[in-house]
Amino acid sequence: MDFDGDGKTDVISGSYTPGDLYLFRRADDGKSFLEGTIIKDRKGRAVNVGSASAAFAFDWDNDGDLDLIVGNIEAEVYLVPNEGSRTEPKFGERIELASGEGGDAGPTVADWDGDGVPDLLVGDGSGQVVLYRATGRDAKGRPKLAPPRVLVPGGGFEPRSAQEMKTNPHPGSRLKLCVADFNADGRPDLLVGDVLYATPEPAAPTPQEQADGRTPKQRYEDAMREYQEAIKSTFGGKLPGANGENAAQVKDAFEKARANEQVKAASAKLYRAQVAMNPSQTEYHGYVWVYLQKANDAKQAAGR
């Protein structure tokens, strides 16, 4: 959004810890962004409502400037009102808007029911999306929120298998939301980003693996050595870090090594051996889900 009213769109971001909010202003070239700066309140303090912050900028009180709607890891959502102007924001004390039980609140604001007053939608750590519908505005112009109603039921934190994903697909946890008319039918739809914990299906051993008589642990140890040797071969026979490189240099070296075809093959073999040795290990995925609003009356729409 255009955070400071200069005609250029910017980016704001929360952070995990300590939860400060960051502004990345658009550069004059219109393409790149300047280095991030911490968003501060009118007293010069970092705007912070807790860790795992997720921020959304919106004119909540209808006074022409952008306020901040911020969620945290405790499933709380706060309004941080802009007491300055559109071009010179000055943020005041936080005001609690909502509180849930799922952790990791990810709020967004949109007129979900088409009545002209913005509503609050919140994704959370349990995998659910909750709608706090606005029933009007108070004396300060702020939306008055009705009790929460679940639009998307939570999927929980438990890892699921590939088969479960096929038979019962639904989002994972730590949901972040975007409201848009995705299918251009005139009704707002819901896009949901998640973190999904999955358990891979162990691959059946190849005939060669069955014939060599090694245990899964032995195959994993051999695959690890092969992977390390492949990494070494790209750096003159030594693993990155053995020559006194700093952490950033080591990370950069490993990233470059992973582009090598020999390293890619060894890495795939290592992963296969790792899954065979520990089939209950967890994989991390991030999916985007689309929920199309189909009801004619958006106030009653389940958003499914």
Coordinates of C-alpha atoms in Angstrom, one line a residue, residues 1-248:
M1 CA 0.0 0.0 0.0
D2 CA 1.0 3.7 -0.3
F3 CA 1.9 3.9 3.4
D4 CA 3.0 7.6 3.5
G5 CA 0.8 9.1 0.8
D6 CA 3.7 9.9 -1.6
G7 CA 2.1 8.2 -4.6
K8 CA 4.3 5.1 -4.5
T9 CA 3.3 1.7 -3.1
D10 CA 5.3 0.4 -0.2
V11 CA 5.5 -2.8 1.8
I12 CA 5.1 -3.3 5.6
S13 CA 6.0 -6.4 7.4
G14 CA 5.8 -7.9 10.9
S15 CA 8.6 -10.0 12.4
Y16 CA 8.8 -13.0 14.7
T17 CA 10.8 -11.6 17.6
P18 CA 10.6 -9.2 19.2
G19 CA 7.7 -8.4 16.9
D20 CA 8.7 -4.9 15.6
L21 CA 7.0 -3.7 12.4
Y22 CA 9.0 -2.7 9.4
L23 CA 8.4 -0.3 6.5
F24 CA 10.0 -0.8 3.1
R25 CA 9.5 2.4 1.1
R26 CA 9.4 2.3 -2.7
A27 CA 12.5 3.8 -4.2
D28 CA 12.3 6.7 -6.7
D29 CA 12.9 4.2 -9.6
G30 CA 9.5 2.7 -8.9
K31 CA 10.9 -0.8 -8.9
S32 CA 13.1 -1.4 -6.0
F33 CA 12.6 -0.8 -2.3
L34 CA 14.7 1.1 0.3
E35 CA 16.2 -0.6 3.3
G36 CA 13.5 -1.5 5.9
T37 CA 13.0 0.9 8.9
I38 CA 11.2 0.2 12.1
I39 CA 7.7 1.8 12.3
K40 CA 7.6 4.0 15.4
D41 CA 4.8 5.6 17.5
R42 CA 4.4 9.3 18.3
K43 CA 6.8 8.9 21.2
G44 CA 9.6 7.4 19.1
R45 CA 9.1 3.8 20.3
A46 CA 8.9 0.8 18.1
V47 CA 5.2 -0.2 17.4
N48 CA 5.1 -3.6 19.0
V49 CA 2.1 -5.7 20.2
G50 CA 4.1 -8.9 20.7
S51 CA 6.1 -11.6 18.8
A52 CA 5.1 -13.2 15.5
S53 CA 3.5 -9.9 14.5
A54 CA 1.4 -9.7 11.3
A55 CA 0.4 -6.2 10.2
F56 CA -2.2 -4.8 7.9
A57 CA -2.6 -1.0 7.1
F58 CA -6.1 0.3 6.7
D59 CA -8.1 3.5 7.4
W60 CA -10.0 1.8 10.3
D61 CA -11.6 4.9 11.8
N62 CA -12.5 6.5 8.4
D63 CA -10.5 9.7 9.0
G64 CA -8.4 9.6 5.8
D65 CA -5.1 8.2 7.1
L66 CA -3.8 4.6 7.5
D67 CA -4.0 2.9 10.9
L68 CA -2.4 -0.4 11.7
I69 CA -4.2 -3.7 12.5
V70 CA -1.7 -6.1 14.0
G71 CA -1.9 -9.7 15.2
N72 CA 0.5 -11.5 17.5
I73 CA 1.4 -15.0 18.6
E74 CA -1.1 -15.0 21.4
A75 CA -4.0 -14.8 18.9
E76 CA -4.6 -11.1 19.8
V77 CA -5.4 -8.4 17.3
Y78 CA -4.8 -4.8 18.1
L79 CA -5.6 -1.5 16.5
V80 CA -2.7 1.0 16.5
P81 CA -4.5 4.3 15.5
N82 CA -2.8 6.9 13.4
E83 CA -3.1 10.2 15.3
G84 CA -1.1 12.1 12.7
S85 CA -1.9 12.5 9.1
R86 CA -1.8 10.5 5.8
T87 CA 1.7 11.8 4.9
E88 CA 3.1 12.1 8.5
P89 CA 1.7 9.2 10.5
K90 CA 2.0 9.3 14.3
F91 CA 0.8 6.1 15.9
G92 CA -0.9 6.1 19.3
E93 CA -1.5 3.5 22.0
R94 CA -2.7 0.1 21.0
I95 CA -6.4 -0.9 21.4
E96 CA -7.4 -4.6 21.5
L97 CA -9.9 -5.5 18.8
A98 CA -10.1 -9.3 19.1
S99 CA -8.6 -12.2 21.0
G100 CA -8.8 -15.9 20.0
E101 CA -7.3 -19.2 21.1
G102 CA -5.5 -20.5 18.1
G103 CA -2.3 -18.4 18.3
D104 CA -0.5 -16.6 15.5
A105 CA -3.2 -14.2 14.5
G106 CA -3.0 -13.0 10.9
P107 CA -5.5 -10.2 10.4
T108 CA -6.8 -8.6 7.2
V109 CA -9.6 -6.0 6.7
A110 CA -12.2 -6.1 3.9
D111 CA -15.9 -5.3 3.3
W112 CA -16.7 -9.0 3.3
D113 CA -20.5 -8.6 3.3
G114 CA -20.7 -5.6 1.0
D115 CA -22.5 -3.2 3.4
G116 CA -20.0 -0.4 3.1
V117 CA -18.4 -1.0 6.5
P118 CA -15.1 -2.9 6.7
D119 CA -15.0 -6.2 8.5
L120 CA -12.1 -8.0 10.3
L121 CA -11.0 -11.4 9.2
V122 CA -8.4 -13.3 11.1
G123 CA -6.4 -16.5 10.3
D124 CA -4.7 -18.3 13.1
G125 CA -2.3 -21.0 14.2
S126 CA -5.0 -23.6 14.5
G127 CA -5.8 -23.3 10.8
Q128 CA -9.1 -21.5 11.1
V129 CA -10.4 -18.3 9.6
V130 CA -12.7 -16.2 11.7
L131 CA -14.9 -13.3 10.6
Y132 CA -15.7 -10.4 12.9
R133 CA -18.5 -8.7 11.0
A134 CA -19.0 -4.9 11.5
T135 CA -22.5 -4.0 12.4
G136 CA -21.9 -0.2 12.0
R137 CA -19.5 2.4 13.3
D138 CA -19.1 3.9 16.8
A139 CA -18.8 7.6 17.7
K140 CA -15.1 7.6 16.7
G141 CA -15.8 6.2 13.3
R142 CA -14.5 2.7 14.2
P143 CA -16.3 -0.4 13.1
K144 CA -18.4 -2.1 15.8
L145 CA -17.6 -5.8 15.6
A146 CA -20.0 -8.7 16.1
P147 CA -18.9 -11.9 17.9
P148 CA -16.6 -14.1 15.8
R149 CA -18.0 -16.6 13.3
V150 CA -15.8 -19.3 11.8
L151 CA -15.5 -19.2 8.0
V152 CA -12.9 -21.9 7.6
P153 CA -12.7 -24.6 10.4
G154 CA -9.2 -25.3 11.8
G155 CA -7.2 -28.2 10.5
G156 CA -5.0 -28.4 13.6
F157 CA -1.2 -28.8 14.0
E158 CA -0.9 -32.5 13.5
P159 CA 1.1 -33.6 10.5
R160 CA -0.9 -35.4 7.8
S161 CA 0.1 -38.0 5.2
A162 CA 0.0 -37.6 1.5
Q163 CA -3.1 -39.8 1.4
E164 CA -4.9 -37.6 3.9
M165 CA -4.1 -34.6 1.8
K166 CA -5.8 -36.3 -1.1
T167 CA -8.9 -37.4 0.7
N168 CA -9.4 -34.4 3.1
P169 CA -7.5 -31.4 1.8
H170 CA -7.6 -28.3 4.0
P171 CA -5.2 -25.6 5.2
G172 CA -2.5 -26.3 7.8
S173 CA -1.6 -23.7 10.4
R174 CA -0.4 -20.1 10.9
L175 CA -2.8 -18.7 8.3
K176 CA -2.3 -15.4 6.5
L177 CA -5.1 -14.0 4.5
C178 CA -5.9 -11.9 1.4
V179 CA -9.4 -10.9 0.3
A180 CA -10.0 -10.4 -3.4
D181 CA -12.6 -11.1 -6.1
F182 CA -10.6 -14.1 -7.3
N183 CA -13.1 -15.3 -10.0
A184 CA -14.5 -11.9 -11.0
D185 CA -18.1 -12.6 -10.0
G186 CA -18.6 -9.5 -7.9
R187 CA -18.2 -11.2 -4.5
P188 CA -15.0 -11.1 -2.4
D189 CA -13.2 -14.4 -2.1
L190 CA -10.6 -15.6 0.4
L191 CA -7.0 -16.6 -0.3
V192 CA -5.3 -18.4 2.5
G193 CA -1.5 -19.0 2.9
D194 CA -0.5 -21.6 5.4
V195 CA 2.3 -23.7 6.9
L196 CA 1.5 -27.4 6.5
Y197 CA 3.2 -30.2 8.4
A198 CA 3.2 -33.4 6.4
T199 CA 4.6 -36.9 6.9
P200 CA 6.1 -38.3 3.7
E201 CA 5.4 -41.7 2.5
P202 CA 8.6 -43.8 2.7
A203 CA 9.7 -45.0 -0.7
A204 CA 10.0 -48.7 -1.2
P205 CA 13.6 -49.9 -1.3
T206 CA 15.0 -50.6 -4.8
P207 CA 16.1 -54.1 -5.7
Q208 CA 19.7 -53.0 -5.3
E209 CA 19.0 -51.7 -1.8
Q210 CA 17.3 -54.9 -0.9
A211 CA 20.2 -57.0 -2.2
D212 CA 23.0 -55.1 -0.5
G213 CA 21.9 -56.2 3.0
R214 CA 22.5 -52.7 4.7
T215 CA 20.1 -51.4 7.3
P216 CA 18.3 -48.1 6.7
K217 CA 20.7 -46.4 9.2
Q218 CA 23.7 -47.7 7.3
R219 CA 22.3 -46.6 4.0
Y220 CA 21.7 -43.1 5.5
E221 CA 25.3 -42.9 6.9
D222 CA 26.7 -43.9 3.5
A223 CA 24.4 -41.4 1.7
M224 CA 25.6 -38.7 4.1
R225 CA 29.2 -39.4 3.3
E226 CA 28.5 -39.4 -0.4
Y227 CA 26.7 -36.0 0.0
Q228 CA 29.6 -34.5 1.9
E229 CA 32.1 -35.8 -0.7
A230 CA 30.0 -34.2 -3.5
I231 CA 30.1 -30.9 -1.6
K232 CA 33.8 -31.2 -1.1
S233 CA 34.4 -31.8 -4.8
T234 CA 33.1 -28.4 -5.6
F235 CA 35.5 -26.7 -3.1
G236 CA 38.9 -28.4 -3.7
G237 CA 38.3 -31.3 -1.4
K238 CA 37.2 -29.4 1.8
L239 CA 33.8 -28.6 3.3
P240 CA 33.0 -24.9 3.4
G241 CA 34.1 -23.5 6.7
A242 CA 37.3 -25.5 6.9
N243 CA 39.3 -22.6 5.5
G244 CA 38.1 -20.1 8.2
E245 CA 35.2 -18.6 6.3
N246 CA 32.6 -16.8 8.3
A247 CA 29.0 -17.9 8.7
A248 CA 27.7 -15.8 5.8

